Amino acid sequence: MNDIINLKNLKYSYKKNSPVLDIENLNVKEGEKLFLYGPSGCGKTTFLSILSGILPAYDGSLKIFNTEFIGLKPSLRDQLRGSEMGYIFQLFNLIPYLNVLDNILLPCKISPLRRKNLSLQELKEKCVELANNLKIGKILNKKVTEISIGQQQRVAAARALIGFPKLIIADEPTSSLDADNREQFLKNLFDQCESQNTTLIFVSHDKDLKKFFSNHIYLPEINRVKS
Ligand SMILES: Nc1ncnc2c1ncn2[C@@H]1O[C@H](COP(=O)(O)OP(=O)(O)OP(=O)(O)O)[C@@H](O)[C@H]1O
Ligand SMILES: [Mg+2]
C-alpha cells in the first residue's frame, strides 16, 4: 500500500515563539482508517487544517499524495484539497441559503476535477445514493437551517464523500449524535470509504470511538509541544 501522507519534523505555530505542533514522524497508508484523539486544545483541528492545506506549515516535510505541501503555493493546496479531499468541519460550515442537495453537490460545482467526468445528472444520482445511505435521502429539498444538528452532520459527511475523494478528514463528526446514531454514522462512513478506497482521518476527543478503528494515535504522545 502506498503512503497517502508522509510527514517529517512538522512544526506549526500561530504566533512567534508559541509553538502548537512539533511532530517528528507520521505516515498514513492508502485506505487506512486512522483515529486521532486527544483533549480539547491539544492541536487536533490545527493539525487537520495543515494536512488539508488550509493552514501553511513552514518547517519540515509534508507529502500528501506524493506532493510536497511545505512551500506549495496556496492556490495549488486549494486545488488539491478541492479535487481530492473531503473535509467534515467541526462546525459543519454548511451554506445556509442552499438546500441539502445543493450543499452536498457544492464541492463538485466548485472543483471541475472533483466531478471525475460525471455529468450533473450522474452526480445527482450519486448524491441521492449517498444521502440514502446516510439516512438523509428524504430531506434533500429542505433548507439546511431547517434540519436537526445530527442531520446537518450527515449532510456535511455526504458533502465530503461526493466525487470520490482520496482522503476524508473528519473533525469531531459525531459530536452531536447519540450513541446509536453515532455507531450507525461510523458504519456508513466506513462503508462509503471502503467502497471508494478512501483514506479516513477521524478526529475526536471521545475515546469510546477508538475501538472501531484499527489504527489510533494519541496526539499529545506524538506532539513534542506539551500543552
Ligand atoms: N486561530 C488561532 N490563533 C491562535 N491560536 C489558535 C488558533 N486556533 C487555535 N489556537 C490555539 O492552538 C491550540 C490548539 O487548538 P486546536 O483548535 O487545534 O485544538 P483542538 O485539539 O482541536 O481542540 P478542541 O477539541 O477543543 O476542538 C490551542 O491552544 C488554541 O488556543
Ligand atoms: Mg478542534
PDB file of C-alpha atoms and ligand atoms in Angstrom:
ATOM      1  CA  MET A   1       0.000   0.000   0.000  1.00  0.00           C
ATOM      2  CA  ASN A   2       1.236   3.486  -0.832  1.00  0.00           C
ATOM      3  CA  ASP A   3       1.574   6.211   1.755  1.00  0.00           C
ATOM      4  CA  ILE A   4      -1.031   8.894   1.253  1.00  0.00           C
ATOM      5  CA  ILE A   5       0.520  11.093   3.947  1.00  0.00           C
ATOM      6  CA  ASN A   6       4.202  11.227   4.727  1.00  0.00           C
ATOM      7  CA  LEU A   7       5.222  13.703   7.397  1.00  0.00           C
ATOM      8  CA  LYS A   8       8.642  14.521   8.884  1.00  0.00           C
ATOM      9  CA  ASN A   9       9.545  17.127  11.510  1.00  0.00           C
ATOM     10  CA  LEU A  10       6.435  19.194  11.008  1.00  0.00           C
ATOM     11  CA  LYS A  11       6.244  22.327  13.133  1.00  0.00           C
ATOM     12  CA  TYR A  12       3.470  24.877  13.435  1.00  0.00           C
ATOM     13  CA  SER A  13       2.771  27.985  15.486  1.00  0.00           C
ATOM     14  CA  TYR A  14       0.045  30.592  15.147  1.00  0.00           C
ATOM     15  CA  LYS A  15       2.262  33.158  16.886  1.00  0.00           C
ATOM     16  CA  LYS A  16       6.026  33.542  17.048  1.00  0.00           C
ATOM     17  CA  ASN A  17       7.676  31.651  19.936  1.00  0.00           C
ATOM     18  CA  SER A  18       4.425  29.927  20.801  1.00  0.00           C
ATOM     19  CA  PRO A  19       4.524  26.520  19.042  1.00  0.00           C
ATOM     20  CA  VAL A  20       1.395  24.391  18.855  1.00  0.00           C
ATOM     21  CA  LEU A  21       2.695  21.354  16.938  1.00  0.00           C
ATOM     22  CA  ASP A  22       6.071  19.646  16.559  1.00  0.00           C
ATOM     23  CA  ILE A  23       5.706  16.127  15.142  1.00  0.00           C
ATOM     24  CA  GLU A  24       8.695  14.013  14.159  1.00  0.00           C
ATOM     25  CA  ASN A  25       7.056  11.379  12.019  1.00  0.00           C
ATOM     26  CA  LEU A  26       3.679  10.229  10.741  1.00  0.00           C
ATOM     27  CA  ASN A  27       2.764   8.010   7.812  1.00  0.00           C
ATOM     28  CA  VAL A  28      -0.755   7.158   6.715  1.00  0.00           C
ATOM     29  CA  LYS A  29      -1.355   4.431   4.151  1.00  0.00           C
ATOM     30  CA  GLU A  30      -3.902   4.444   1.343  1.00  0.00           C
ATOM     31  CA  GLY A  31      -7.236   3.035   2.562  1.00  0.00           C
ATOM     32  CA  GLU A  32      -6.244   3.373   6.245  1.00  0.00           C
ATOM     33  CA  LYS A  33      -8.779   4.480   8.875  1.00  0.00           C
ATOM     34  CA  LEU A  34      -6.929   6.478  11.480  1.00  0.00           C
ATOM     35  CA  PHE A  35      -8.414   7.675  14.753  1.00  0.00           C
ATOM     36  CA  LEU A  36      -6.623  10.748  16.111  1.00  0.00           C
ATOM     37  CA  TYR A  37      -7.596  11.743  19.609  1.00  0.00           C
ATOM     38  CA  GLY A  38      -6.583  13.982  22.467  1.00  0.00           C
ATOM     39  CA  PRO A  39      -8.038  16.554  24.867  1.00  0.00           C
ATOM     40  CA  SER A  40      -9.501  19.917  23.903  1.00  0.00           C
ATOM     41  CA  GLY A  41      -6.827  22.399  22.858  1.00  0.00           C
ATOM     42  CA  CYS A  42      -4.121  19.797  22.110  1.00  0.00           C
ATOM     43  CA  GLY A  43      -3.958  20.806  18.426  1.00  0.00           C
ATOM     44  CA  LYS A  44      -6.254  18.354  16.609  1.00  0.00           C
ATOM     45  CA  THR A  45      -8.066  20.914  14.431  1.00  0.00           C
ATOM     46  CA  THR A  46      -4.800  22.763  13.785  1.00  0.00           C
ATOM     47  CA  PHE A  47      -3.222  19.517  12.610  1.00  0.00           C
ATOM     48  CA  LEU A  48      -6.150  18.735  10.290  1.00  0.00           C
ATOM     49  CA  SER A  49      -6.018  22.259   8.862  1.00  0.00           C
ATOM     50  CA  ILE A  50      -2.361  21.692   7.981  1.00  0.00           C
ATOM     51  CA  LEU A  51      -2.983  18.241   6.462  1.00  0.00           C
ATOM     52  CA  SER A  52      -5.696  19.708   4.258  1.00  0.00           C
ATOM     53  CA  GLY A  53      -3.551  22.676   3.242  1.00  0.00           C
ATOM     54  CA  ILE A  54      -5.901  25.231   4.810  1.00  0.00           C
ATOM     55  CA  LEU A  55      -3.035  26.385   7.067  1.00  0.00           C
ATOM     56  CA  PRO A  56       0.503  26.512   5.675  1.00  0.00           C
ATOM     57  CA  ALA A  57       3.225  24.690   7.626  1.00  0.00           C
ATOM     58  CA  TYR A  58       6.659  26.207   7.200  1.00  0.00           C
ATOM     59  CA  ASP A  59       9.074  23.666   8.657  1.00  0.00           C
ATOM     60  CA  GLY A  60       9.819  20.038   7.849  1.00  0.00           C
ATOM     61  CA  SER A  61       8.243  17.948   5.123  1.00  0.00           C
ATOM     62  CA  LEU A  62       4.604  17.077   4.491  1.00  0.00           C
ATOM     63  CA  LYS A  63       3.924  14.937   1.449  1.00  0.00           C
ATOM     64  CA  ILE A  64       0.302  14.349   0.579  1.00  0.00           C
ATOM     65  CA  PHE A  65      -0.494  12.246  -2.493  1.00  0.00           C
ATOM     66  CA  ASN A  66       3.277  12.462  -3.132  1.00  0.00           C
ATOM     67  CA  THR A  67       3.115  16.262  -3.405  1.00  0.00           C
ATOM     68  CA  GLU A  68       5.253  18.316  -1.009  1.00  0.00           C
ATOM     69  CA  PHE A  69       2.880  20.738   0.750  1.00  0.00           C
ATOM     70  CA  ILE A  70       5.563  22.780   2.525  1.00  0.00           C
ATOM     71  CA  GLY A  71       6.255  25.750   0.303  1.00  0.00           C
ATOM     72  CA  LEU A  72       3.471  24.836  -2.136  1.00  0.00           C
ATOM     73  CA  LYS A  73       1.510  27.820  -3.469  1.00  0.00           C
ATOM     74  CA  PRO A  74      -1.822  28.358  -1.626  1.00  0.00           C
ATOM     75  CA  SER A  75      -3.742  28.056  -4.916  1.00  0.00           C
ATOM     76  CA  LEU A  76      -2.237  24.600  -5.557  1.00  0.00           C
ATOM     77  CA  ARG A  77      -3.008  23.481  -1.997  1.00  0.00           C
ATOM     78  CA  ASP A  78      -6.594  24.687  -2.510  1.00  0.00           C
ATOM     79  CA  GLN A  79      -6.815  22.844  -5.819  1.00  0.00           C
ATOM     80  CA  LEU A  80      -5.620  19.551  -4.302  1.00  0.00           C
ATOM     81  CA  ARG A  81      -7.970  19.916  -1.369  1.00  0.00           C
ATOM     82  CA  GLY A  82     -10.894  20.723  -3.675  1.00  0.00           C
ATOM     83  CA  SER A  83     -10.316  17.818  -6.025  1.00  0.00           C
ATOM     84  CA  GLU A  84      -9.031  15.062  -3.725  1.00  0.00           C
ATOM     85  CA  MET A  85     -10.121  15.740  -0.140  1.00  0.00           C
ATOM     86  CA  GLY A  86     -13.406  15.766   1.708  1.00  0.00           C
ATOM     87  CA  TYR A  87     -13.359  17.787   4.913  1.00  0.00           C
ATOM     88  CA  ILE A  88     -16.046  17.418   7.566  1.00  0.00           C
ATOM     89  CA  PHE A  89     -15.644  20.585   9.610  1.00  0.00           C
ATOM     90  CA  GLN A  90     -16.118  20.655  13.378  1.00  0.00           C
ATOM     91  CA  LEU A  91     -18.830  23.293  12.878  1.00  0.00           C
ATOM     92  CA  PHE A  92     -20.031  21.745   9.550  1.00  0.00           C
ATOM     93  CA  ASN A  93     -19.718  25.018   7.519  1.00  0.00           C
ATOM     94  CA  LEU A  94     -22.885  24.278   5.531  1.00  0.00           C
ATOM     95  CA  ILE A  95     -24.129  27.049   3.241  1.00  0.00           C
ATOM     96  CA  PRO A  96     -27.355  28.366   4.839  1.00  0.00           C
ATOM     97  CA  TYR A  97     -29.031  29.621   1.644  1.00  0.00           C
ATOM     98  CA  LEU A  98     -28.609  26.305  -0.223  1.00  0.00           C
ATOM     99  CA  ASN A  99     -30.807  23.256   0.292  1.00  0.00           C
ATOM    100  CA  VAL A 100     -29.411  19.886   1.392  1.00  0.00           C
ATOM    101  CA  LEU A 101     -28.903  18.589  -2.179  1.00  0.00           C
ATOM    102  CA  ASP A 102     -27.011  21.705  -3.309  1.00  0.00           C
ATOM    103  CA  ASN A 103     -24.852  21.678  -0.170  1.00  0.00           C
ATOM    104  CA  ILE A 104     -23.820  18.095  -0.942  1.00  0.00           C
ATOM    105  CA  LEU A 105     -23.136  18.913  -4.617  1.00  0.00           C
ATOM    106  CA  LEU A 106     -21.118  22.034  -3.802  1.00  0.00           C
ATOM    107  CA  PRO A 107     -17.559  20.540  -3.947  1.00  0.00           C
ATOM    108  CA  CYS A 108     -18.282  19.220  -7.450  1.00  0.00           C
ATOM    109  CA  LYS A 109     -19.610  22.591  -8.573  1.00  0.00           C
ATOM    110  CA  ILE A 110     -16.555  24.415  -7.205  1.00  0.00           C
ATOM    111  CA  SER A 111     -13.932  21.972  -8.493  1.00  0.00           C
ATOM    112  CA  PRO A 112     -14.337  20.583 -12.022  1.00  0.00           C
ATOM    113  CA  LEU A 113     -11.679  17.942 -11.209  1.00  0.00           C
ATOM    114  CA  ARG A 114     -13.841  16.677  -8.357  1.00  0.00           C
ATOM    115  CA  ARG A 115     -16.587  15.697 -10.837  1.00  0.00           C
ATOM    116  CA  LYS A 116     -14.370  12.905 -12.193  1.00  0.00           C
ATOM    117  CA  ASN A 117     -16.021  13.288 -15.601  1.00  0.00           C
ATOM    118  CA  LEU A 118     -19.510  12.624 -14.230  1.00  0.00           C
ATOM    119  CA  SER A 119     -22.434  14.582 -15.709  1.00  0.00           C
ATOM    120  CA  LEU A 120     -24.632  16.685 -13.403  1.00  0.00           C
ATOM    121  CA  GLN A 121     -27.351  14.018 -13.662  1.00  0.00           C
ATOM    122  CA  GLU A 122     -24.906  11.252 -12.664  1.00  0.00           C
ATOM    123  CA  LEU A 123     -23.667  13.406  -9.782  1.00  0.00           C
ATOM    124  CA  LYS A 124     -27.226  13.943  -8.583  1.00  0.00           C
ATOM    125  CA  GLU A 125     -27.812  10.183  -8.673  1.00  0.00           C
ATOM    126  CA  LYS A 126     -24.621   9.638  -6.651  1.00  0.00           C
ATOM    127  CA  CYS A 127     -25.801  12.301  -4.250  1.00  0.00           C
ATOM    128  CA  VAL A 128     -29.164  10.560  -3.726  1.00  0.00           C
ATOM    129  CA  GLU A 129     -27.370   7.229  -3.150  1.00  0.00           C
ATOM    130  CA  LEU A 130     -25.037   8.785  -0.562  1.00  0.00           C
ATOM    131  CA  ALA A 131     -27.914  10.581   1.137  1.00  0.00           C
ATOM    132  CA  ASN A 132     -29.969   7.371   1.326  1.00  0.00           C
ATOM    133  CA  ASN A 133     -27.015   5.518   2.862  1.00  0.00           C
ATOM    134  CA  LEU A 134     -26.648   8.265   5.448  1.00  0.00           C
ATOM    135  CA  LYS A 135     -30.423   8.333   6.058  1.00  0.00           C
ATOM    136  CA  ILE A 136     -30.953  11.886   4.834  1.00  0.00           C
ATOM    137  CA  GLY A 137     -32.483  10.913   1.483  1.00  0.00           C
ATOM    138  CA  LYS A 138     -35.894  12.288   2.446  1.00  0.00           C
ATOM    139  CA  ILE A 139     -34.680  15.788   3.301  1.00  0.00           C
ATOM    140  CA  LEU A 140     -32.716  16.633   0.138  1.00  0.00           C
ATOM    141  CA  ASN A 141     -35.009  19.566  -0.712  1.00  0.00           C
ATOM    142  CA  LYS A 142     -35.030  21.057   2.774  1.00  0.00           C
ATOM    143  CA  LYS A 143     -33.092  24.146   3.793  1.00  0.00           C
ATOM    144  CA  VAL A 144     -30.091  23.249   5.967  1.00  0.00           C
ATOM    145  CA  THR A 145     -31.317  25.812   8.506  1.00  0.00           C
ATOM    146  CA  GLU A 146     -34.458  23.713   8.987  1.00  0.00           C
ATOM    147  CA  ILE A 147     -32.917  20.325   9.803  1.00  0.00           C
ATOM    148  CA  SER A 148     -31.552  18.920  13.057  1.00  0.00           C
ATOM    149  CA  ILE A 149     -27.903  19.154  14.110  1.00  0.00           C
ATOM    150  CA  GLY A 150     -27.474  15.397  13.657  1.00  0.00           C
ATOM    151  CA  GLN A 151     -28.900  15.700  10.129  1.00  0.00           C
ATOM    152  CA  GLN A 152     -26.575  18.642   9.411  1.00  0.00           C
ATOM    153  CA  GLN A 153     -23.643  16.474  10.482  1.00  0.00           C
ATOM    154  CA  ARG A 154     -24.658  13.786   7.968  1.00  0.00           C
ATOM    155  CA  VAL A 155     -25.111  16.397   5.192  1.00  0.00           C
ATOM    156  CA  ALA A 156     -21.539  17.522   5.960  1.00  0.00           C
ATOM    157  CA  ALA A 157     -20.394  13.884   5.654  1.00  0.00           C
ATOM    158  CA  ALA A 158     -22.180  13.402   2.310  1.00  0.00           C
ATOM    159  CA  ARG A 159     -20.632  16.641   1.018  1.00  0.00           C
ATOM    160  CA  ALA A 160     -17.187  15.340   1.991  1.00  0.00           C
ATOM    161  CA  LEU A 161     -17.777  11.973   0.292  1.00  0.00           C
ATOM    162  CA  ILE A 162     -19.184  13.199  -3.042  1.00  0.00           C
ATOM    163  CA  GLY A 163     -16.820  12.957  -6.019  1.00  0.00           C
ATOM    164  CA  PHE A 164     -14.684  10.036  -4.753  1.00  0.00           C
ATOM    165  CA  PRO A 165     -12.026  11.992  -2.808  1.00  0.00           C
ATOM    166  CA  LYS A 166      -8.827  10.099  -1.939  1.00  0.00           C
ATOM    167  CA  LEU A 167      -8.824  11.416   1.621  1.00  0.00           C
ATOM    168  CA  ILE A 168     -11.568  12.241   4.125  1.00  0.00           C
ATOM    169  CA  ILE A 169     -10.653  14.457   7.046  1.00  0.00           C
ATOM    170  CA  ALA A 170     -13.315  14.434   9.744  1.00  0.00           C
ATOM    171  CA  ASP A 171     -13.142  16.787  12.712  1.00  0.00           C
ATOM    172  CA  GLU A 172     -15.388  15.527  15.548  1.00  0.00           C
ATOM    173  CA  PRO A 173     -18.112  14.464  13.077  1.00  0.00           C
ATOM    174  CA  THR A 174     -20.156  12.539  15.647  1.00  0.00           C
ATOM    175  CA  SER A 175     -20.168  15.067  18.487  1.00  0.00           C
ATOM    176  CA  SER A 176     -23.900  15.853  18.060  1.00  0.00           C
ATOM    177  CA  LEU A 177     -25.146  12.276  17.688  1.00  0.00           C
ATOM    178  CA  ASP A 178     -26.496   9.893  20.345  1.00  0.00           C
ATOM    179  CA  ALA A 179     -24.727   6.537  20.843  1.00  0.00           C
ATOM    180  CA  ASP A 180     -26.929   4.539  18.406  1.00  0.00           C
ATOM    181  CA  ASN A 181     -26.767   7.155  15.666  1.00  0.00           C
ATOM    182  CA  ARG A 182     -23.041   7.572  16.272  1.00  0.00           C
ATOM    183  CA  GLU A 183     -22.324   3.904  15.569  1.00  0.00           C
ATOM    184  CA  GLN A 184     -24.632   3.926  12.556  1.00  0.00           C
ATOM    185  CA  PHE A 185     -22.916   7.052  11.233  1.00  0.00           C
ATOM    186  CA  LEU A 186     -19.485   5.440  11.664  1.00  0.00           C
ATOM    187  CA  LYS A 187     -20.631   2.258   9.924  1.00  0.00           C
ATOM    188  CA  ASN A 188     -21.999   4.258   6.975  1.00  0.00           C
ATOM    189  CA  LEU A 189     -18.861   6.375   6.770  1.00  0.00           C
ATOM    190  CA  PHE A 190     -16.642   3.247   6.843  1.00  0.00           C
ATOM    191  CA  ASP A 191     -18.781   1.523   4.163  1.00  0.00           C
ATOM    192  CA  GLN A 192     -18.539   4.569   1.918  1.00  0.00           C
ATOM    193  CA  CYS A 193     -14.778   4.876   2.454  1.00  0.00           C
ATOM    194  CA  GLU A 194     -14.213   1.166   1.790  1.00  0.00           C
ATOM    195  CA  SER A 195     -16.298   1.187  -1.393  1.00  0.00           C
ATOM    196  CA  GLN A 196     -14.311   4.172  -2.699  1.00  0.00           C
ATOM    197  CA  ASN A 197     -10.911   3.066  -1.234  1.00  0.00           C
ATOM    198  CA  THR A 198     -10.859   6.400   0.566  1.00  0.00           C
ATOM    199  CA  THR A 199      -8.420   7.039   3.416  1.00  0.00           C
ATOM    200  CA  LEU A 200     -10.037   8.382   6.583  1.00  0.00           C
ATOM    201  CA  ILE A 201      -8.541  10.571   9.286  1.00  0.00           C
ATOM    202  CA  PHE A 202     -11.064  10.873  12.046  1.00  0.00           C
ATOM    203  CA  VAL A 203     -10.546  13.215  14.971  1.00  0.00           C
ATOM    204  CA  SER A 204     -12.329  13.093  18.288  1.00  0.00           C
ATOM    205  CA  HIS A 205     -11.785  13.688  21.970  1.00  0.00           C
ATOM    206  CA  ASP A 206     -14.192  10.760  22.611  1.00  0.00           C
ATOM    207  CA  LYS A 207     -12.017   7.744  23.478  1.00  0.00           C
ATOM    208  CA  ASP A 208     -15.057   5.409  23.263  1.00  0.00           C
ATOM    209  CA  LEU A 209     -14.777   5.586  19.472  1.00  0.00           C
ATOM    210  CA  LYS A 210     -11.215   4.249  19.440  1.00  0.00           C
ATOM    211  CA  LYS A 211     -12.378   0.626  19.431  1.00  0.00           C
ATOM    212  CA  PHE A 212     -13.954   0.991  15.996  1.00  0.00           C
ATOM    213  CA  PHE A 213     -10.631   1.852  14.335  1.00  0.00           C
ATOM    214  CA  SER A 214      -7.669  -0.376  13.543  1.00  0.00           C
ATOM    215  CA  ASN A 215      -5.175   2.468  13.901  1.00  0.00           C
ATOM    216  CA  HIS A 216      -5.127   5.194  16.503  1.00  0.00           C
ATOM    217  CA  ILE A 217      -2.817   7.965  17.574  1.00  0.00           C
ATOM    218  CA  TYR A 218      -2.952   9.963  20.772  1.00  0.00           C
ATOM    219  CA  LEU A 219      -1.854  13.390  19.519  1.00  0.00           C
ATOM    220  CA  PRO A 220      -0.121  14.505  22.779  1.00  0.00           C
ATOM    221  CA  GLU A 221       2.067  11.387  22.502  1.00  0.00           C
ATOM    222  CA  ILE A 222       3.495  12.294  19.081  1.00  0.00           C
ATOM    223  CA  ASN A 223       3.478  16.070  19.635  1.00  0.00           C
ATOM    224  CA  ARG A 224       6.715  17.335  21.181  1.00  0.00           C
ATOM    225  CA  VAL A 225       4.950  20.576  22.175  1.00  0.00           C
ATOM    226  CA  LYS A 226       3.351  19.894  25.536  1.00  0.00           C
ATOM    227  CA  SER A 227       0.095  21.790  26.129  1.00  0.00           C
TER     228      SER A 227
HETATM  229  N1  LIG B   1      -6.622  30.897  15.007  1.00  0.00           N
HETATM  230  C1  LIG B   1      -5.859  30.708  16.096  1.00  0.00           C
HETATM  231  N2  LIG B   1      -4.981  31.654  16.510  1.00  0.00           N
HETATM  232  C2  LIG B   1      -4.182  31.471  17.581  1.00  0.00           C
HETATM  233  N3  LIG B   1      -4.184  30.342  18.334  1.00  0.00           N
HETATM  234  C3  LIG B   1      -5.044  29.373  17.980  1.00  0.00           C
HETATM  235  C4  LIG B   1      -5.920  29.498  16.860  1.00  0.00           C
HETATM  236  N4  LIG B   1      -6.656  28.362  16.743  1.00  0.00           N
HETATM  237  C5  LIG B   1      -6.249  27.568  17.765  1.00  0.00           C
HETATM  238  N5  LIG B   1      -5.297  28.166  18.501  1.00  0.00           N
HETATM  239  C6  LIG B   1      -4.615  27.580  19.665  1.00  0.00           C
HETATM  240  O1  LIG B   1      -3.946  26.391  19.254  1.00  0.00           O
HETATM  241  C7  LIG B   1      -4.129  25.349  20.204  1.00  0.00           C
HETATM  242  C8  LIG B   1      -4.750  24.144  19.540  1.00  0.00           C
HETATM  243  O2  LIG B   1      -6.074  24.478  19.116  1.00  0.00           O
HETATM  244  P1  LIG B   1      -6.967  23.455  18.276  1.00  0.00           P
HETATM  245  O3  LIG B   1      -8.186  24.177  17.841  1.00  0.00           O
HETATM  246  O4  LIG B   1      -6.119  22.850  17.218  1.00  0.00           O
HETATM  247  O5  LIG B   1      -7.302  22.348  19.408  1.00  0.00           O
HETATM  248  P2  LIG B   1      -8.271  21.075  19.356  1.00  0.00           P
HETATM  249  O6  LIG B   1      -7.465  19.912  19.831  1.00  0.00           O
HETATM  250  O7  LIG B   1      -8.902  20.955  18.013  1.00  0.00           O
HETATM  251  O8  LIG B   1      -9.361  21.434  20.458  1.00  0.00           O
HETATM  252  P3  LIG B   1     -10.950  21.053  20.518  1.00  0.00           P
HETATM  253  O9  LIG B   1     -11.011  19.590  20.935  1.00  0.00           O
HETATM  254  O10 LIG B   1     -11.476  21.970  21.570  1.00  0.00           O
HETATM  255  O11 LIG B   1     -11.561  21.296  19.176  1.00  0.00           O
HETATM  256  C9  LIG B   1      -4.968  25.944  21.344  1.00  0.00           C
HETATM  257  O12 LIG B   1      -4.092  26.318  22.381  1.00  0.00           O
HETATM  258  C10 LIG B   1      -5.610  27.161  20.733  1.00  0.00           C
HETATM  259  O13 LIG B   1      -5.794  28.162  21.679  1.00  0.00           O
HETATM  260 MG    MG B   2     -10.905  21.069  17.360  1.00  0.00          MG
END
